Tab-separated table of C-alpha atoms and ligand atoms in Angstrom:
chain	number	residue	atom	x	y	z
A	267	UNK	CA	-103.630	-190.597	-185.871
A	268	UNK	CA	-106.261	-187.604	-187.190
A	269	UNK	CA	-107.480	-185.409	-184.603
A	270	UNK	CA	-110.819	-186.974	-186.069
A	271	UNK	CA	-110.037	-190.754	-185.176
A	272	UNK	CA	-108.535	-189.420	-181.253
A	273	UNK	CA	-111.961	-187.923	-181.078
A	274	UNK	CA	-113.931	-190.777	-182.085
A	275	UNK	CA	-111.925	-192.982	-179.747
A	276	UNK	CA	-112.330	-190.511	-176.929
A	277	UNK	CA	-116.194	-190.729	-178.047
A	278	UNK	CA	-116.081	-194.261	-177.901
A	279	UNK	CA	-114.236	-194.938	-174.788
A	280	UNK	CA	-116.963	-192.220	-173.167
A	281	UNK	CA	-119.881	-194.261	-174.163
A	282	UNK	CA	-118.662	-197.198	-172.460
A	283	UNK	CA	-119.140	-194.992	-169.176
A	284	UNK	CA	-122.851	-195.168	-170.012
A	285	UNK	CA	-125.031	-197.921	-167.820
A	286	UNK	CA	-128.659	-199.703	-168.388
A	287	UNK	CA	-131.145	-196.988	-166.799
A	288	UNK	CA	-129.273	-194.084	-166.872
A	289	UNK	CA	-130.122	-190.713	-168.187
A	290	UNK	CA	-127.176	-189.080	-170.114
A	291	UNK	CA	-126.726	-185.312	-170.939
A	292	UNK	CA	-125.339	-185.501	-174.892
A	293	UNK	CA	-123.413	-182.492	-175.968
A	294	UNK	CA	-122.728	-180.786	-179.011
A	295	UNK	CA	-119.960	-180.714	-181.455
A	296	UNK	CA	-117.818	-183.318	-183.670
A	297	UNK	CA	-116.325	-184.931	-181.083
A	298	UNK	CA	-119.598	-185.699	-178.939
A	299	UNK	CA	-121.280	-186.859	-181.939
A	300	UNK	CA	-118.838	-189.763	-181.995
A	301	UNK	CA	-120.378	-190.362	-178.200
A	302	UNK	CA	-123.862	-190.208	-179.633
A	303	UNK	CA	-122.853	-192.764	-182.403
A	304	UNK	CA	-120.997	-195.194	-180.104
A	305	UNK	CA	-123.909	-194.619	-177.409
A	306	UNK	CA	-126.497	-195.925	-180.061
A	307	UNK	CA	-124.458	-198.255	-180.729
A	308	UNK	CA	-123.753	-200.227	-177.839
A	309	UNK	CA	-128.299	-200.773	-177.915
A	310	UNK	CA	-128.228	-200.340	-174.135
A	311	UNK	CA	-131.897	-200.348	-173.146
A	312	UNK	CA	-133.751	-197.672	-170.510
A	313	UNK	CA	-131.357	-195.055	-171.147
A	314	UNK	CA	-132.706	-191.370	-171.910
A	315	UNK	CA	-130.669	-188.951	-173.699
A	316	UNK	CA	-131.158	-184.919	-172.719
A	317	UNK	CA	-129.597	-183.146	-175.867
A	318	UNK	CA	-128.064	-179.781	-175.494
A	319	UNK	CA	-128.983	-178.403	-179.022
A	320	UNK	CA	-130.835	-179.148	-181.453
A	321	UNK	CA	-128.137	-180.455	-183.608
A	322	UNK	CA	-127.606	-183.026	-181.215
A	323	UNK	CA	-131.440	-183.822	-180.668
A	324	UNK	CA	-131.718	-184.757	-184.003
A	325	UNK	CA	-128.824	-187.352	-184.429
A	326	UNK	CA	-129.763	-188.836	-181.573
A	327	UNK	CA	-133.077	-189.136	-182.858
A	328	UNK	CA	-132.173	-190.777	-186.283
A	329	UNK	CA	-130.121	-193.089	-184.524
A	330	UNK	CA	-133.116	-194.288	-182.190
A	331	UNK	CA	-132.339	-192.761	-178.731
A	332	UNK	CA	-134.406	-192.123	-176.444
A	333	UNK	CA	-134.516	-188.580	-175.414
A	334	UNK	CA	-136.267	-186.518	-172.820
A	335	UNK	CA	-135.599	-182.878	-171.458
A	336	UNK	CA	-133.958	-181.264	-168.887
A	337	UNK	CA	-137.435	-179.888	-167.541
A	338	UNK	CA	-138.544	-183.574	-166.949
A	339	UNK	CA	-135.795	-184.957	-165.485
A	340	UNK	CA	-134.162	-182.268	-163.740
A	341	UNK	CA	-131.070	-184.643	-162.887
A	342	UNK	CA	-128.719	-186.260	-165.188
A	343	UNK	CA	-126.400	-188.920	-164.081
A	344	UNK	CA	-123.522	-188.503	-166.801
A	345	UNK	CA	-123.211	-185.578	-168.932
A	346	UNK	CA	-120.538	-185.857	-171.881
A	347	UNK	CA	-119.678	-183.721	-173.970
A	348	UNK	CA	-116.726	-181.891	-176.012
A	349	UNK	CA	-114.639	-178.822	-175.798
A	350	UNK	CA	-112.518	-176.301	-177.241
A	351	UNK	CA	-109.631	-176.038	-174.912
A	352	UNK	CA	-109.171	-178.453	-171.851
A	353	UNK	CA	-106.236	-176.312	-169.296
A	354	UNK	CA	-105.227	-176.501	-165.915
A	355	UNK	CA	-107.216	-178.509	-163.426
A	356	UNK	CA	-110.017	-179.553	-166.044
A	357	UNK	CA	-111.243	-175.708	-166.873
A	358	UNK	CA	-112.366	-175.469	-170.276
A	359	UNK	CA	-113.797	-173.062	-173.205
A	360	UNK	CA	-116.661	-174.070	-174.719
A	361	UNK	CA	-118.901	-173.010	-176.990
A	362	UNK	CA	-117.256	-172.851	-180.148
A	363	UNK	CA	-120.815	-174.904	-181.998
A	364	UNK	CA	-123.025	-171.626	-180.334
A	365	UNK	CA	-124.213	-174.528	-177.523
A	366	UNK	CA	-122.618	-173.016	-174.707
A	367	UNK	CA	-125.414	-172.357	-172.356
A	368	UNK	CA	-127.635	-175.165	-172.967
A	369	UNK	CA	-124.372	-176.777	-172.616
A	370	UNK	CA	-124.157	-175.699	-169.131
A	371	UNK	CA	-127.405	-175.891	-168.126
A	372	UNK	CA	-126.931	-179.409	-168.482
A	373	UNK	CA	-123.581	-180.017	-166.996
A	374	UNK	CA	-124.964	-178.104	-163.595
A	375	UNK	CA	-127.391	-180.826	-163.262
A	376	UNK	CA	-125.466	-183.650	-164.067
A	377	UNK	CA	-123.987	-186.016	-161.228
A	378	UNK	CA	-120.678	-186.698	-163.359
A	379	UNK	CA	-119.658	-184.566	-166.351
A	380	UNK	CA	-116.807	-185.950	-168.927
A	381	UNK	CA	-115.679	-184.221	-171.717
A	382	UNK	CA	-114.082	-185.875	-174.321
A	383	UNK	CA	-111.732	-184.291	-176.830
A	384	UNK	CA	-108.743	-185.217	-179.218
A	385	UNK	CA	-105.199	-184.142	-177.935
A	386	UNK	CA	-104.786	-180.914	-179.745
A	387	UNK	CA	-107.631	-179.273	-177.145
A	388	UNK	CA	-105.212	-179.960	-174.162
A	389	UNK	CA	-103.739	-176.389	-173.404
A	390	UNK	CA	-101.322	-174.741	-170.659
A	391	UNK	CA	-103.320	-171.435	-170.481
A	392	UNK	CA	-107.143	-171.305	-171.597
A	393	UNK	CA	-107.345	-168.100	-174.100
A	394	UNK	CA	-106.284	-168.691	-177.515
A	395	UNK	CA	-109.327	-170.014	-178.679
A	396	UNK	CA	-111.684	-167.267	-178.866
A	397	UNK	CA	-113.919	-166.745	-175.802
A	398	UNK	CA	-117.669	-167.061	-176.800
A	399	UNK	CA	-119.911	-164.729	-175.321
A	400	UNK	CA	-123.356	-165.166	-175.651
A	401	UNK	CA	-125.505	-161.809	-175.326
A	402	UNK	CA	-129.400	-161.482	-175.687
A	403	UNK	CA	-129.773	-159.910	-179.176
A	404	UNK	CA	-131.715	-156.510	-177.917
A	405	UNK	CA	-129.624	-153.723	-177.553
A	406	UNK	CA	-126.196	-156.232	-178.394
A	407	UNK	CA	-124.001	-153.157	-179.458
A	408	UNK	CA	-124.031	-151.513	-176.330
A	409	UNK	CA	-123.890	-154.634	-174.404
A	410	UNK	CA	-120.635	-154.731	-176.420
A	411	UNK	CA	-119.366	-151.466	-174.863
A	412	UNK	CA	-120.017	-153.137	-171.200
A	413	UNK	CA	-118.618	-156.375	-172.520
A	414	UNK	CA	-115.435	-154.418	-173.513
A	415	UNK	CA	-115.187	-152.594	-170.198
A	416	UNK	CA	-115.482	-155.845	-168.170
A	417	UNK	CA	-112.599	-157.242	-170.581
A	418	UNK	CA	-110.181	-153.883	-169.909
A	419	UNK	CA	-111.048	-154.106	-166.060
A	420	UNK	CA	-109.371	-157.988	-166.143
A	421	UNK	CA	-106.345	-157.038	-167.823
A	422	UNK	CA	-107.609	-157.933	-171.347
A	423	UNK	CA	-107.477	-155.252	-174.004
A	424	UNK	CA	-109.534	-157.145	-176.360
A	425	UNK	CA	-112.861	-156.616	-178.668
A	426	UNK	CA	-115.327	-158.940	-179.144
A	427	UNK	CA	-115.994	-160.016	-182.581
A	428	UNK	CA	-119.762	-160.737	-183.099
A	429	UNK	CA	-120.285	-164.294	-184.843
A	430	UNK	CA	-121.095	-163.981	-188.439
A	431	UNK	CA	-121.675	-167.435	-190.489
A	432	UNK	CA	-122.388	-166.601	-194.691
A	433	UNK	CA	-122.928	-163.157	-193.995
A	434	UNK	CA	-125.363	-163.925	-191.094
A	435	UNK	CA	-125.346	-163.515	-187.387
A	436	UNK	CA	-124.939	-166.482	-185.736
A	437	UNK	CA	-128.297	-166.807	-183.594
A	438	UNK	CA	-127.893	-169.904	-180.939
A	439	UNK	CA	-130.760	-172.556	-180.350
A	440	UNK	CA	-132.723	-169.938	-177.904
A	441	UNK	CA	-132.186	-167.125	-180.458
A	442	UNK	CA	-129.111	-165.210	-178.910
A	443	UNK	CA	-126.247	-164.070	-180.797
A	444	UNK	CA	-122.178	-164.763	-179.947
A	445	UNK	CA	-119.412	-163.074	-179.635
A	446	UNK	CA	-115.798	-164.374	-179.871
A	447	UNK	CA	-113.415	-162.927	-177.412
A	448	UNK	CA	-109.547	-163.746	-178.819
A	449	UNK	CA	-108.061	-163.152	-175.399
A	450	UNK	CA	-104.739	-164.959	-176.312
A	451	UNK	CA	-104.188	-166.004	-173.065
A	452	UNK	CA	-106.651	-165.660	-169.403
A	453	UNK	CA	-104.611	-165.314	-166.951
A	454	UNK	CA	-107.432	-165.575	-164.371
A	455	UNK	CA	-110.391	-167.342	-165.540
A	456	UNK	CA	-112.255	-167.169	-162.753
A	457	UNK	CA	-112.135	-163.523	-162.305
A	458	UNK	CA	-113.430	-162.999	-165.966
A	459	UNK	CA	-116.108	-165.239	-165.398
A	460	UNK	CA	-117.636	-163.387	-163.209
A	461	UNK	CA	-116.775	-160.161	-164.723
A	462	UNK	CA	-118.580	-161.490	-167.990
A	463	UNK	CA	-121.526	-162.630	-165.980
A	464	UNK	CA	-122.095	-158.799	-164.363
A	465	UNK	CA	-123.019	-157.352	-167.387
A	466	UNK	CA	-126.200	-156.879	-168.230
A	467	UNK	CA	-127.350	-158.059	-171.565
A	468	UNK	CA	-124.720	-161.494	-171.274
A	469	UNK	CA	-126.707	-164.649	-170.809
A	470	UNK	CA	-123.387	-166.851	-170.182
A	471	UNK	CA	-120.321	-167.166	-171.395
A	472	UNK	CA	-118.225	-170.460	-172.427
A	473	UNK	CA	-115.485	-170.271	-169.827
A	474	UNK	CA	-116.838	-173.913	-167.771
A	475	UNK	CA	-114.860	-173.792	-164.537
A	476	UNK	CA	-115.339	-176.774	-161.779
A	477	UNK	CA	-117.418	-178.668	-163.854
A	478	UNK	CA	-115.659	-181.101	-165.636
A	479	UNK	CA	-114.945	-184.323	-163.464
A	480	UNK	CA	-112.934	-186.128	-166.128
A	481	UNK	CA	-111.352	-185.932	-169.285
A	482	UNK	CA	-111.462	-188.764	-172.178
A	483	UNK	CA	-107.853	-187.370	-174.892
A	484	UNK	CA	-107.785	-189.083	-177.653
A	485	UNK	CA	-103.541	-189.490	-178.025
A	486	UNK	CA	-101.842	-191.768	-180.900
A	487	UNK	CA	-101.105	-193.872	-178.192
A	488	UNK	CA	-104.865	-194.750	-177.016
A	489	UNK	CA	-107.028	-192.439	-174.617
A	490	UNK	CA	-105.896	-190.822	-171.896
A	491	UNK	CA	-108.280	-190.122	-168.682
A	492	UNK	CA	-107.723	-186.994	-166.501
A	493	UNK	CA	-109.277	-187.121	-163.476
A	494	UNK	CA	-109.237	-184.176	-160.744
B	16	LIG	C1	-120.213	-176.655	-178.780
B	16	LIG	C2	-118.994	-177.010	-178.029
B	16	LIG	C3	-118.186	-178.135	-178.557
B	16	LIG	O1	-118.126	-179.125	-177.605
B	16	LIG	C4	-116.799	-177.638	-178.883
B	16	LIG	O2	-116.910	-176.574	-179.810
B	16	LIG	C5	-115.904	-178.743	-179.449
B	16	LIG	O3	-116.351	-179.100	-180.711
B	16	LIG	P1	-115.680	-180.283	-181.513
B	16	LIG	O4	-115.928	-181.537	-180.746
B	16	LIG	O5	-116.402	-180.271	-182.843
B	16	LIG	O6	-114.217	-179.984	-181.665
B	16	LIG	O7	-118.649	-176.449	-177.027
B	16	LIG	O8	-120.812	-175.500	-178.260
């Protein structure tokens, strides 16, 4: 099976989580846009959709879901969403489609938070996809410097590589720029979270630690659910 068909079935098995009335935080990426489509699908009335970019918003839109925002709901009942690496205990990277931190703002105010994925994202050891870092775009070289202290003081002797798309800076829905930390492996995620979020000039960072609830892994053999 494709890595494109387990996501659409992990996408599909996801939106049959969704219930009459609920509102539903819809993430960003390939794999989530097979929960949008099988979400529009299934017609369920009364359901509001928050989107967490703006790629998101508008699918959802041209497939007739009802949306609202996180300002006027405030909480979500089901967030789901994809991810770049799924490791130990349901900790994940994120932020590989530049959503990370409206990403996040919506999983932290969602009841129950999936994430749905096809089985190459299932890792022993977050790290070897590149950590995104997103940093406000004033002054981003020196936050650099910081960002590469905070890196050395947690055991990683890597340099962030600022996100360039056709010769452009990659600037995220609320205008901030990324950069991609190839760490190889984290040993401790938790450590470097909080090391990342101590420097000044980082708005968040896509390491998404207690948040998942579930996972939905697409596997040639059907989908496989991970539950903590
Ligand atoms: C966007 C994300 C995506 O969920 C992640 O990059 C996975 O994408 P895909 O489903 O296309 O593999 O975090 O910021």
């Amino acid at each position: 099976m494709s890595a494109d068909l387990q996501k659409r079935i992990a996408g599909e098995a996801a939106a049959e989580l969704v219930e009459t009335g609920m509102v539903v935080g819809l993430g960003t990426g390939s794999t989530a846009a097979w929960f949008v489509k099988a979400l529009a699908a299934r017609g369920l009335s009364d359901i509001r959709g928050v989107p967490t970019s703006t790629a998101t918003e508008a699918l959802a839109l041209e497939l007739g879901l009802k949306l609202t925002s996180l300002d006027e709901v405030q909480h979500i009942d089901l967030t789901v969403d994809g991810a770049d690496e799924i490791g130990p205990g349901l900790s994940l990277i994120k932020g590989g489609g530049a959503a990370l931190l409206r990403e996040k703002l919506v999983w932290e105010a969602s009841a129950r938070c999936v994430v749905i994925a096809d089985a190459a994202k299932s890792v022993p050891v977050l790290g070897a996809f590149p950590l995104p870092i997103e940093v406000v775009a004033f002054g981003h070289k020196t936050t650099l410097i910081r960002l590469n202290e905070a890196l050395r003081a947690c055991g990683l002797d890597v340099t962030p590589r600022l996100r360039v798309k056709d010769g452009q800076m990659v600037a995220t829905d609320g205008g901030n720029l990324i950069y991609d930390a190839a760490c190889g492996a984290i040993p401790d995620p938790a450590r470097l979270a909080e090391a990342l979020k101590r420097v000044t000039g980082v708005v968040d960072h896509g390491l998404f630690l207690g948040l998942a609830d579930e996972a939905l892994i697409g596997q040639d053999a059907g989908v496989e659910r991970l539950a903590l």
